[in-house]
Tab-separated table of C-alpha atoms in Angstrom:
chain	number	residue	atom	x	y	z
A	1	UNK	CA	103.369	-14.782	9.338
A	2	UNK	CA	106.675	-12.847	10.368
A	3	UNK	CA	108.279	-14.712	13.533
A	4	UNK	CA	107.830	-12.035	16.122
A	5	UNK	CA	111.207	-11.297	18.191
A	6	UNK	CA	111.906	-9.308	21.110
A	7	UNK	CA	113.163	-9.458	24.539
A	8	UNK	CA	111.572	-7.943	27.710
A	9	UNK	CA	114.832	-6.915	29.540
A	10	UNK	CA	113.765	-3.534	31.103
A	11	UNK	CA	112.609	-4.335	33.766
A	12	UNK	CA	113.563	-1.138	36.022
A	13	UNK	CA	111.727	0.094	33.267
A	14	UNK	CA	108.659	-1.378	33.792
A	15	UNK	CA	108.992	-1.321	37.618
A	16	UNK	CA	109.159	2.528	37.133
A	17	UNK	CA	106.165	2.589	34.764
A	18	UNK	CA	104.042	0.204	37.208
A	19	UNK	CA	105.293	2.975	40.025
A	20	UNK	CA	103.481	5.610	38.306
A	21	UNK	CA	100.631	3.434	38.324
A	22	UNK	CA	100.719	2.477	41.978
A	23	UNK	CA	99.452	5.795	44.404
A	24	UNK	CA	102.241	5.798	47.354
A	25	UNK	CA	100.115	8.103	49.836
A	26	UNK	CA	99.604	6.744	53.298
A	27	UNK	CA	95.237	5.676	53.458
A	28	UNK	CA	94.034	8.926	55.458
A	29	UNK	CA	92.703	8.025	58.895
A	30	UNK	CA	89.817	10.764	58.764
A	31	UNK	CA	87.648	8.972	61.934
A	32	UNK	CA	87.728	9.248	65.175
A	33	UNK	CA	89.702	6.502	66.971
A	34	UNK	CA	92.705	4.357	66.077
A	35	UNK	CA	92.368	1.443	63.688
A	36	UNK	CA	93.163	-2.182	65.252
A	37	UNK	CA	96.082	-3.673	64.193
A	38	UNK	CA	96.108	-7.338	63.423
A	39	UNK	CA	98.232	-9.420	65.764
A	40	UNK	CA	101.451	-11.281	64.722
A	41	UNK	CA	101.600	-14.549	65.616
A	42	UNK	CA	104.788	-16.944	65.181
A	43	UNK	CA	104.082	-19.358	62.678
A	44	UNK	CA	105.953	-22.730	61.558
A	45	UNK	CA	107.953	-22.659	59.505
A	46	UNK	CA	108.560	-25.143	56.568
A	47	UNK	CA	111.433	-25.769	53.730
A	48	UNK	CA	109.040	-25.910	50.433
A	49	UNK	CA	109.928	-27.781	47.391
A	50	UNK	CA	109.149	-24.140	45.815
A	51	UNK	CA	112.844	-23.506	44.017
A	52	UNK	CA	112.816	-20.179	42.453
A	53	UNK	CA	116.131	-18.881	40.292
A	54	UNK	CA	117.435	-15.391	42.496
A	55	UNK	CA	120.468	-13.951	41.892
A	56	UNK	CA	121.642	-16.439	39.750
A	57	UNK	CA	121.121	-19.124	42.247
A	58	UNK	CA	118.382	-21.569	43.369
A	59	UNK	CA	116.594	-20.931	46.054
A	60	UNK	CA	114.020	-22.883	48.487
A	61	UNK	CA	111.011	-21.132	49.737
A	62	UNK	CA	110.355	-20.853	53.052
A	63	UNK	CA	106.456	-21.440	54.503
A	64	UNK	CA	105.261	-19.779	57.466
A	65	UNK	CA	101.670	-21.984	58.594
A	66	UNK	CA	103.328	-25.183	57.520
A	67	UNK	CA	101.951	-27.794	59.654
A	68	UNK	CA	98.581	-26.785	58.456
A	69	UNK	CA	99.359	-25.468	55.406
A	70	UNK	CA	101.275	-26.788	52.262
A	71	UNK	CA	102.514	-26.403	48.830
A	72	UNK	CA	100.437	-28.905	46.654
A	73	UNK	CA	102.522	-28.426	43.297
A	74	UNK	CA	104.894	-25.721	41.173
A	75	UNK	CA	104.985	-26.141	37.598
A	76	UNK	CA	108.023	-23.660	35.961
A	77	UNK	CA	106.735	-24.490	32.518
A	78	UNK	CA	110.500	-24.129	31.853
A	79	UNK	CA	110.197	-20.463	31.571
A	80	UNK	CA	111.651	-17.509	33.579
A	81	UNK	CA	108.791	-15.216	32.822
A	82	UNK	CA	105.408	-16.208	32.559
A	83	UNK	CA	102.270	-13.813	31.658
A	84	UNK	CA	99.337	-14.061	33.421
A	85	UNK	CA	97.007	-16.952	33.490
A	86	UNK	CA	93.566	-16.811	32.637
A	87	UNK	CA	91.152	-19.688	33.223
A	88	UNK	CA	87.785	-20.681	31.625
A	89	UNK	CA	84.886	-22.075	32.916
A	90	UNK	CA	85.732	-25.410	33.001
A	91	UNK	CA	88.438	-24.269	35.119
A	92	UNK	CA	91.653	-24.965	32.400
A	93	UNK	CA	94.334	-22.052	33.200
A	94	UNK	CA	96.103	-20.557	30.018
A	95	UNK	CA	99.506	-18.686	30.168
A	96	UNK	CA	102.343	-17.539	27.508
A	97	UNK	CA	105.803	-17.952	28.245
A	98	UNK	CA	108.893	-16.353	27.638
A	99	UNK	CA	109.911	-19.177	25.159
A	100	UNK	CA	106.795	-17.929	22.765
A	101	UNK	CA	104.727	-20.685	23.259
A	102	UNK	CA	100.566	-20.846	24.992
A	103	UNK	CA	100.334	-23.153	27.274
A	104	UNK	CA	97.154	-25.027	28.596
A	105	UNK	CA	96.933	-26.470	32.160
A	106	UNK	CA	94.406	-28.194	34.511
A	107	UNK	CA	93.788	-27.037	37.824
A	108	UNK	CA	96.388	-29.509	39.147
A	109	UNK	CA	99.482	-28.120	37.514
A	110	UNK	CA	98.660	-30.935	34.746
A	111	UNK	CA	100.108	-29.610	30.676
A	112	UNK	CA	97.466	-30.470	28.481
A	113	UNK	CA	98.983	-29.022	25.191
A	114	UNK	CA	101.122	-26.113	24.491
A	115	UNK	CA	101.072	-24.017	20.907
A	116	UNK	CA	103.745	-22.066	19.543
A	117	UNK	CA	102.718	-18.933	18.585
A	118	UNK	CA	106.505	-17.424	18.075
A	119	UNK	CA	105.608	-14.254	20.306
A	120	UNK	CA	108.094	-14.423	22.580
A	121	UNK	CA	107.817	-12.700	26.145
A	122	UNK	CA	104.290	-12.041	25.235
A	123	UNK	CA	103.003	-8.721	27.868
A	124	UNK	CA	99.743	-10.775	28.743
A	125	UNK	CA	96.494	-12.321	27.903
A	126	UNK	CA	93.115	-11.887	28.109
A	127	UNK	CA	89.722	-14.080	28.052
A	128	UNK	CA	87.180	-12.268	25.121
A	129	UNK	CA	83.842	-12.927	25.729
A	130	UNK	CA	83.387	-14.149	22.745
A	131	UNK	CA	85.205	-17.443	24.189
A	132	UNK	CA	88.866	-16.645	22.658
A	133	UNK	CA	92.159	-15.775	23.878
A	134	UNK	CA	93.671	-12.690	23.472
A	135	UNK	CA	97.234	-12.709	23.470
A	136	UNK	CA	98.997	-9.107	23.454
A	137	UNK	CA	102.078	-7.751	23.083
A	138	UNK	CA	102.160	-4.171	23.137
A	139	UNK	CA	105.572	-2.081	22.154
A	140	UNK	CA	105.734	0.479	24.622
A	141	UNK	CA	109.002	-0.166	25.278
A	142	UNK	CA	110.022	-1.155	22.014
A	143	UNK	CA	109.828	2.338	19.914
A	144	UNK	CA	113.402	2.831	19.446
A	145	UNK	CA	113.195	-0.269	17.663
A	146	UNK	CA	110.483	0.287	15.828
A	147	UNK	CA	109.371	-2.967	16.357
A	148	UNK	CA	105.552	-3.527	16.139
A	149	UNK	CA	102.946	-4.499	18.788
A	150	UNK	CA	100.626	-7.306	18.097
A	151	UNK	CA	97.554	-8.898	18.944
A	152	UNK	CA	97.551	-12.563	18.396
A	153	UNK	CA	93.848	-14.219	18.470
A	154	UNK	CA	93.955	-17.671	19.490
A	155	UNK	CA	91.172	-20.497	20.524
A	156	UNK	CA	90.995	-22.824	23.213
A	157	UNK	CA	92.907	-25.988	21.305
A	158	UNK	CA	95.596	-23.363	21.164
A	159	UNK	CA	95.479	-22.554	17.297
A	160	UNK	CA	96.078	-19.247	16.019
A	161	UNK	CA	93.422	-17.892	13.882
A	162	UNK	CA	94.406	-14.126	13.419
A	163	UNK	CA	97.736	-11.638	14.168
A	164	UNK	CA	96.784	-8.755	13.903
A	165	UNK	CA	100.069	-5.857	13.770
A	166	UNK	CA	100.075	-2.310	15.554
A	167	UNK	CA	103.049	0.227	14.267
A	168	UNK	CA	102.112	1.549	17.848
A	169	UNK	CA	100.400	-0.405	21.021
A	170	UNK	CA	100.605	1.499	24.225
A	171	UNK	CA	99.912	-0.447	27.436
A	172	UNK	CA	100.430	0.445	30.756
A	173	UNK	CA	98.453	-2.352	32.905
A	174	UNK	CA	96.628	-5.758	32.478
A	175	UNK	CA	93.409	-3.273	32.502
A	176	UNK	CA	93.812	-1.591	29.343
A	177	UNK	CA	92.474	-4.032	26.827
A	178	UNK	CA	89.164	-5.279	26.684
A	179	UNK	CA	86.815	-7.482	24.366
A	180	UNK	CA	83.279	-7.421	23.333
A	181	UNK	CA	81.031	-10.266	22.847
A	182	UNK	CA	80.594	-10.032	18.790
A	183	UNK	CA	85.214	-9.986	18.845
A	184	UNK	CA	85.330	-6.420	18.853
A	185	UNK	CA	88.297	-5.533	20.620
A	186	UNK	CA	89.435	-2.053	22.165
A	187	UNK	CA	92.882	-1.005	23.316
A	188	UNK	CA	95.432	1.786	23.471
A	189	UNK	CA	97.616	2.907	20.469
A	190	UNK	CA	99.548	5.904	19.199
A	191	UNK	CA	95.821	7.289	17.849
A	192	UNK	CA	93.924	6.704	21.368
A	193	UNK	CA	91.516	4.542	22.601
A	194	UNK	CA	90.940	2.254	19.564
A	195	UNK	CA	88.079	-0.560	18.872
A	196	UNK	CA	88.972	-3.298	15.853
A	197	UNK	CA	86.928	-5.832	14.676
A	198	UNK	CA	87.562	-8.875	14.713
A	199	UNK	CA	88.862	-9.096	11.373
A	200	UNK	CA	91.595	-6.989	12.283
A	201	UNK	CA	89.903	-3.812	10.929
A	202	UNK	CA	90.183	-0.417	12.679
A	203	UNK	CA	86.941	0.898	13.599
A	204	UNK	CA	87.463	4.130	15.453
A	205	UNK	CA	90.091	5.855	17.238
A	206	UNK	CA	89.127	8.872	20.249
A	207	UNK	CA	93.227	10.671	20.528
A	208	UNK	CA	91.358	13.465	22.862
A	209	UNK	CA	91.486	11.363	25.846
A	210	UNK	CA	94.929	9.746	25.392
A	211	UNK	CA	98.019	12.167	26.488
A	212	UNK	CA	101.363	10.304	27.250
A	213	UNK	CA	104.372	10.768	29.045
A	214	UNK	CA	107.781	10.274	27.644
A	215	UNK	CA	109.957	7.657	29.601
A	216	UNK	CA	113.847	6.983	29.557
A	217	UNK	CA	114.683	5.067	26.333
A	218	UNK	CA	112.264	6.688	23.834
A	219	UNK	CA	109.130	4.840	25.890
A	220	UNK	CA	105.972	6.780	26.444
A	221	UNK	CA	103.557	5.701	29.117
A	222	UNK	CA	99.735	6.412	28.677
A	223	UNK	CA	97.689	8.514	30.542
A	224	UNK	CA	94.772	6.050	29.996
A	225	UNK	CA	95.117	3.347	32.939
A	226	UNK	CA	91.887	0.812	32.549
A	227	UNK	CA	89.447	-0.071	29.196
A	228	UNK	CA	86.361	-2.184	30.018
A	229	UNK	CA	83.280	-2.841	27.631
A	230	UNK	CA	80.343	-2.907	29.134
A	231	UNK	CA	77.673	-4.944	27.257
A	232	UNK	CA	74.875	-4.268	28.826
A	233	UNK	CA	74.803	-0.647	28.717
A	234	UNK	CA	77.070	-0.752	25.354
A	235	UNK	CA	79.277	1.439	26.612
A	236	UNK	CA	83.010	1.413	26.599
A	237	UNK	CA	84.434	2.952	30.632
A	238	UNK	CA	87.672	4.307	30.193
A	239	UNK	CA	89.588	5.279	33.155
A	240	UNK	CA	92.121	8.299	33.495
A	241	UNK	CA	94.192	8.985	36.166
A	242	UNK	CA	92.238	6.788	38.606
A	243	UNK	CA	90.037	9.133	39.630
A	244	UNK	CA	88.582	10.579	35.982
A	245	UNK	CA	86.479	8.007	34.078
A	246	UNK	CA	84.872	8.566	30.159
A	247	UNK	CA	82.164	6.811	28.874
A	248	UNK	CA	82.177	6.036	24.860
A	249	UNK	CA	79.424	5.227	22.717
A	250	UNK	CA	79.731	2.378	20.241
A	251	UNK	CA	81.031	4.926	17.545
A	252	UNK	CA	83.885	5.974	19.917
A	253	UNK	CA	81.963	9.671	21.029
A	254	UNK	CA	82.034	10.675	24.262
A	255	UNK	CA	78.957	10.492	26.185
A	256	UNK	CA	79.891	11.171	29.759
A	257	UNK	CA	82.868	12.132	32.198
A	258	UNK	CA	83.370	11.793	35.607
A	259	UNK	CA	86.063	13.334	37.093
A	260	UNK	CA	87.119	13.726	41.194
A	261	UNK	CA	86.340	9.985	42.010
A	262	UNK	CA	87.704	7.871	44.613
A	263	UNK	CA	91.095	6.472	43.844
A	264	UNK	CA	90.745	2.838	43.915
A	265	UNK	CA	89.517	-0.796	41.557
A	266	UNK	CA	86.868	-0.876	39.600
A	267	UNK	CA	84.514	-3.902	39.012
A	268	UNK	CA	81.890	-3.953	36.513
A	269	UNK	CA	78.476	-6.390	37.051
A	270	UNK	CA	76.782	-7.366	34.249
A	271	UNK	CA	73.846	-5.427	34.543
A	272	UNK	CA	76.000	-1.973	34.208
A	273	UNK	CA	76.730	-0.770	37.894
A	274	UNK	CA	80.342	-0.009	38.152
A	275	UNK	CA	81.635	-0.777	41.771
A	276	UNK	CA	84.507	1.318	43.234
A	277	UNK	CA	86.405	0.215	46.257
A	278	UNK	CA	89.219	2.590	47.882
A	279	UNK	CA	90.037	4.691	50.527
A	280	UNK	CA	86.598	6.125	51.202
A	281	UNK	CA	84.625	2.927	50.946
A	282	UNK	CA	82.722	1.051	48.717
A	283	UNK	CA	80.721	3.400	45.779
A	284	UNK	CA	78.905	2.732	42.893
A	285	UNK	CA	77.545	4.729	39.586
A	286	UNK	CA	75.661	3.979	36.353
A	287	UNK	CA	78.030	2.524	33.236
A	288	UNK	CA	75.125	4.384	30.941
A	289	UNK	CA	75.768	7.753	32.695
A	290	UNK	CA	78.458	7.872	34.716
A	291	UNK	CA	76.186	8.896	37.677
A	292	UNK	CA	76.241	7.709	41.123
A	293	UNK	CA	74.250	5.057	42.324
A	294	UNK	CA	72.527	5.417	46.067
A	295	UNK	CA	72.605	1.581	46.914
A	296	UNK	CA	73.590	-1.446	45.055
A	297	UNK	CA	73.582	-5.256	45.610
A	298	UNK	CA	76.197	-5.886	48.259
A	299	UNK	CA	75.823	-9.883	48.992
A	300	UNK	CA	79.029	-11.564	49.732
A	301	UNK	CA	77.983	-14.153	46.621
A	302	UNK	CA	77.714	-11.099	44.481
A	303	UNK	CA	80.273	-9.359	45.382
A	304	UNK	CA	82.932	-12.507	45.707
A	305	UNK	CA	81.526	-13.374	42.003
A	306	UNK	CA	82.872	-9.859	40.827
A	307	UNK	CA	85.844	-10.662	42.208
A	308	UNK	CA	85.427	-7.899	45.728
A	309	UNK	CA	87.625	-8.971	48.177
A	310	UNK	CA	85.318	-8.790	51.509
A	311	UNK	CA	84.722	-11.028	54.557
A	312	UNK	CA	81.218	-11.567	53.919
A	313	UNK	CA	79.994	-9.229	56.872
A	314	UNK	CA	80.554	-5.789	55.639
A	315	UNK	CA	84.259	-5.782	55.237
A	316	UNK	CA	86.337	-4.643	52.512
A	317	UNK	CA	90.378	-5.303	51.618
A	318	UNK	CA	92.426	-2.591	50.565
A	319	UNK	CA	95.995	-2.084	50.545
A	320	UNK	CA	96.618	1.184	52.624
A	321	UNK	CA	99.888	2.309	52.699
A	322	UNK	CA	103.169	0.359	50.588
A	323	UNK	CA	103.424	-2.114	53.346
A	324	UNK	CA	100.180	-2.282	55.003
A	325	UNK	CA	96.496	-4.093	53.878
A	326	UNK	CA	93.770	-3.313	56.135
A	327	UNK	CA	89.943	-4.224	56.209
A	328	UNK	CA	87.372	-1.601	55.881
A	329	UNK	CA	83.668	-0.655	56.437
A	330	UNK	CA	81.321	0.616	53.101
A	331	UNK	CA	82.180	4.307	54.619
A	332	UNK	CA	86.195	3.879	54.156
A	333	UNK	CA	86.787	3.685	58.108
A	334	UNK	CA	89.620	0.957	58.802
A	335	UNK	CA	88.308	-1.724	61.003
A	336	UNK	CA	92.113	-3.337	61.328
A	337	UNK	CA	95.271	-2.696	59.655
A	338	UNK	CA	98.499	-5.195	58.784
A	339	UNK	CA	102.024	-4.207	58.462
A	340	UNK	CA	103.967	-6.725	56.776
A	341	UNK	CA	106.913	-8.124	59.117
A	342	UNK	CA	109.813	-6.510	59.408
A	343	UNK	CA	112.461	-7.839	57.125
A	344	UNK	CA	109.877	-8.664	54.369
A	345	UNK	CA	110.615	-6.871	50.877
A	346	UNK	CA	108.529	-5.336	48.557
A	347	UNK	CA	105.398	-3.112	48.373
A	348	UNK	CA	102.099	-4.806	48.651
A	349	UNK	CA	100.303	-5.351	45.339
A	350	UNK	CA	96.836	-4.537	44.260
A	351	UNK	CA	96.482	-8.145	43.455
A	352	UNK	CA	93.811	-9.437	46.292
A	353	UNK	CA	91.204	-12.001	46.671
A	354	UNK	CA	89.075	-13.153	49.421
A	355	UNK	CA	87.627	-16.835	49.582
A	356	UNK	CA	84.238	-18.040	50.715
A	357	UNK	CA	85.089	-17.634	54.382
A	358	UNK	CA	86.288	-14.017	53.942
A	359	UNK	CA	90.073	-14.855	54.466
A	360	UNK	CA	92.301	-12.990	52.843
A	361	UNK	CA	95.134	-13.822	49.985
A	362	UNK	CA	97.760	-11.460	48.873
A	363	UNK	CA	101.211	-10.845	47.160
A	364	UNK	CA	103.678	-8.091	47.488
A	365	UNK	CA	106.811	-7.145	45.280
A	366	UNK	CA	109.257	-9.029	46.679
A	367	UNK	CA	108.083	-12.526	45.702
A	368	UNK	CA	105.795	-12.908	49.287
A	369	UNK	CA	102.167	-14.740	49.383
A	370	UNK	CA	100.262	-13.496	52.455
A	371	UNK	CA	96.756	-15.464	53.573
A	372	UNK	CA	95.235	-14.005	56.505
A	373	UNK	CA	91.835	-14.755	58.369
A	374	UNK	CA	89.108	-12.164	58.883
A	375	UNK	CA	90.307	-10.286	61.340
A	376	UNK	CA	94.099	-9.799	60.165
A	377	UNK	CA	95.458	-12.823	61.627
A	378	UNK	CA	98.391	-14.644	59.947
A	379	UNK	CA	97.442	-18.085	58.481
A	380	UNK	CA	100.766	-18.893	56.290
A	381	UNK	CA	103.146	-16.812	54.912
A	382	UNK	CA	105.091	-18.089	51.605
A	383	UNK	CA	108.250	-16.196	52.136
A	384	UNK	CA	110.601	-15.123	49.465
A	385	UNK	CA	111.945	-11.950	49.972
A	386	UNK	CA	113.659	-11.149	46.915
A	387	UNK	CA	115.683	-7.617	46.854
A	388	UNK	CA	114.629	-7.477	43.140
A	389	UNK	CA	111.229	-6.499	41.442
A	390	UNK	CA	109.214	-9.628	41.306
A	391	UNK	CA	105.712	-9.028	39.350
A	392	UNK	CA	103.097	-11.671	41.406
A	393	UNK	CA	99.428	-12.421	40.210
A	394	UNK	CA	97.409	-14.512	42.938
A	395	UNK	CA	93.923	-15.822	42.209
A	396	UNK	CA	91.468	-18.513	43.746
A	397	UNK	CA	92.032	-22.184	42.350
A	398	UNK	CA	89.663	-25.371	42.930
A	399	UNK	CA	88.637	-26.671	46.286
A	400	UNK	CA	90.159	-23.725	48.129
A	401	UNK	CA	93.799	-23.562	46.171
A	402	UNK	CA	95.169	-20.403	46.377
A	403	UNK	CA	96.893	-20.106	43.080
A	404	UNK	CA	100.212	-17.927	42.838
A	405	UNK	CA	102.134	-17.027	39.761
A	406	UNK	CA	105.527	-14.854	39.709
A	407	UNK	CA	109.060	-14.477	38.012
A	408	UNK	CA	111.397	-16.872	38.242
A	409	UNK	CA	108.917	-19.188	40.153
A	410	UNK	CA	106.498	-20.584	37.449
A	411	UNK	CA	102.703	-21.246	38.661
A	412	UNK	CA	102.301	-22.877	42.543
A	413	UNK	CA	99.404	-24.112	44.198
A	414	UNK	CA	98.958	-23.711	47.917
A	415	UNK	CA	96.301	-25.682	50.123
A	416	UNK	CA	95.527	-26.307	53.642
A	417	UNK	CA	96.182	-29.482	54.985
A	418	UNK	CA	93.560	-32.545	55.217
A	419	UNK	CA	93.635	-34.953	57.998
């Protein structure tokens, strides 16, 4: 196998892609009434042992919440840029790094075993269903190179069993690839929404539902936002522009299209009902046919399982403007509203979970990780404020961790205090 080169060093260029991805319009207040807005509260603050590299220059984090709160470990991995992590259900976290290698972590910041895989600054990975990683890295900002995109298949000891090349790989989120439970695997390249076996062999391409947009530098960024296989319903949901999904058959056809949906996630359940959460509440419709769905289960256990943020009683967190998260009821109303303090940087992400309790965990641009209770309420703030784009993933950890991952920063894990 080739050694695989390439460095990701545009990153304007991918904060301006992930800005076309991102909608910028102010949540419409369309009820009667003003939202509450969640108090601010002045919080302790803490020096961390959190040292991230900004502008050339080490720098401790601060923590907001930290006499009850507090950073339980960091682990850099050595790497500037990490991918995302995925974890399996024995809870070990997986992540590429910059350096090419796959690394393999417990859930306390422990190495286990790293493999390297020579595909250096790796875009991201993904967990198949049929129990193997997925490690991609598309060239959609490679084309003036003409270097290829690849999909590297990988188990969990960290040995490479396939690489599989792409002349062209389009991706424009962690959304747009997707695998089935036999190692099919569907994603986006210069022919459409494709599906490969998993012997590396093209099955079908659909081009009539892939248009793309030309960036600076001979990029091209796809109009196709979000690929997930449904297995139940055998159905592959492909979404547009965030409001237009298609539904393809096995053999790539289209068998349905909605169009004028609500702009927001998308979470899929294993029996086929496709959950929408935005501005105008929580929806659902049929994976089969694309039609809506009167009622569907809304228990907190479910709907924390799918990965809903929600407090548990009803409420739903959305981001609603660039700097403000709110909660909301299943009909879209806003039940409270928080601006992030003055002085912080950065947009607020999409990135969002909720715990058992229904507090709430989230990141913005700038390097920040927010937790707030139920009702809005700071509980710590892990302050970074960086002036530059900082890409943050945050996701639940063991016995409560929240889990935090972002440039220059490594992996952290931050827990409330025992007595």
């Amino acid at each position: 196998m080739n050694i695989r080169t390439g460095a990701k060093t545009k990153v304007a260029l991918l904060a301006l892609a992930l800005a076309l991805i991102l909608p910028t319009a102010a949540h419409g207040q369309t009820q009667a009434g003003q939202p509450q807005t969640a108090e601010t509260v002045s919080l302790p603050e803490v020096k961390t042992s959190v040292i991230v590299s900004q502008n050339g220059e080490s720098k401790a984090l601060i923590l907001k919440g930290g006499d009850k709160y507090e950073v339980k470990w960091q682990n850099s991995l050595e790497n500037e840029y990490l991918s995302n992590v995925v974890t399996d259900e024995q809870g070990i976290m997986y992540v590429t790094g910059a350096d090419g290698f796959l690394y393999r972590l417990d859930q306390e910041g422990k190495l286990l075993g790293k493999s390297d895989l020579w595909m250096y600054w790796a875009h991201y990975l993904e967990m198949g269903r049929d129990g193997l990683l997925y490690v991609i890295w598309d060239n959609t900002l490679e084309y003036e190179w003409e270097a290829p995109g690849y999909v590297i298949v990988v188990d969990k000891t960290g040995k490479e069993l396939r690489a599989i090349e792409f002349p062209y790989m389009l991706s424009r989120s962690y959304r747009d690839f997707d695998v089935a439970s036999n190692g099919t695997f569907f994603l986006l390249t210069d022919q459409g929404v494709t599906a490969v076996d998993k012997e590396g062999n093209v099955r079908w391409s659909n081009k009539e539902i892939l248009s793309t947009v030309p960036l600076q530098e001979g990029a091209l960024f796809p109009s196709v936002h979000s690929i997930d296989w449904v297995e139940s319903k055998r159905t592959l949901v492909v979404g547009l522009d965030g409001r237009t999904f298609i539904g393809l058959d096995e053999a790539g056809k289209i068998r349905w299209k909605r169009e004028g949906l609500d702009w927001g996630d998308q979470y899929y359940s294993s029996d086929g009902i496709v959950y929408v959460l935005g501005e105008k509440g929580l929806h659902f419709f049929n994976a089969a046919d694309g039609k809506d769905i009167a009622e569907a289960p809304v228990d907190h256990d479910i709907l924390s399982k799918l990965g809903i943020p929600n407090d548990g009683t009803g409420g739903y967190y959305i981001p609603l403007s660039n700097n403000t998260i709110g909660k909301i009821d299943r009909t879209g109303k806003v039940l409270w509203s928080y601006h992030t303090p003055e002085g912080e940087t950065g947009f607020v992400s999409w990135e969002r979970f909720s715990d058992s309790e229904g507090n709430l965990y989230f990141a913005d641009y700038g390097g920040n990780l927010y937790g707030l209770d139920k009702d809005g309420k700071e509980r710590f703030i892990l302050e970074r404020n960086d002036p530059e784009f900082v890409f943050s993933k945050v996701w639940p950890g063991k016995n409560g961790a929240v889990l935090m991952t972002a440039d220059g920063m490594g992996i952290i894990s931050i827990q409330q205090k025992r007595n």
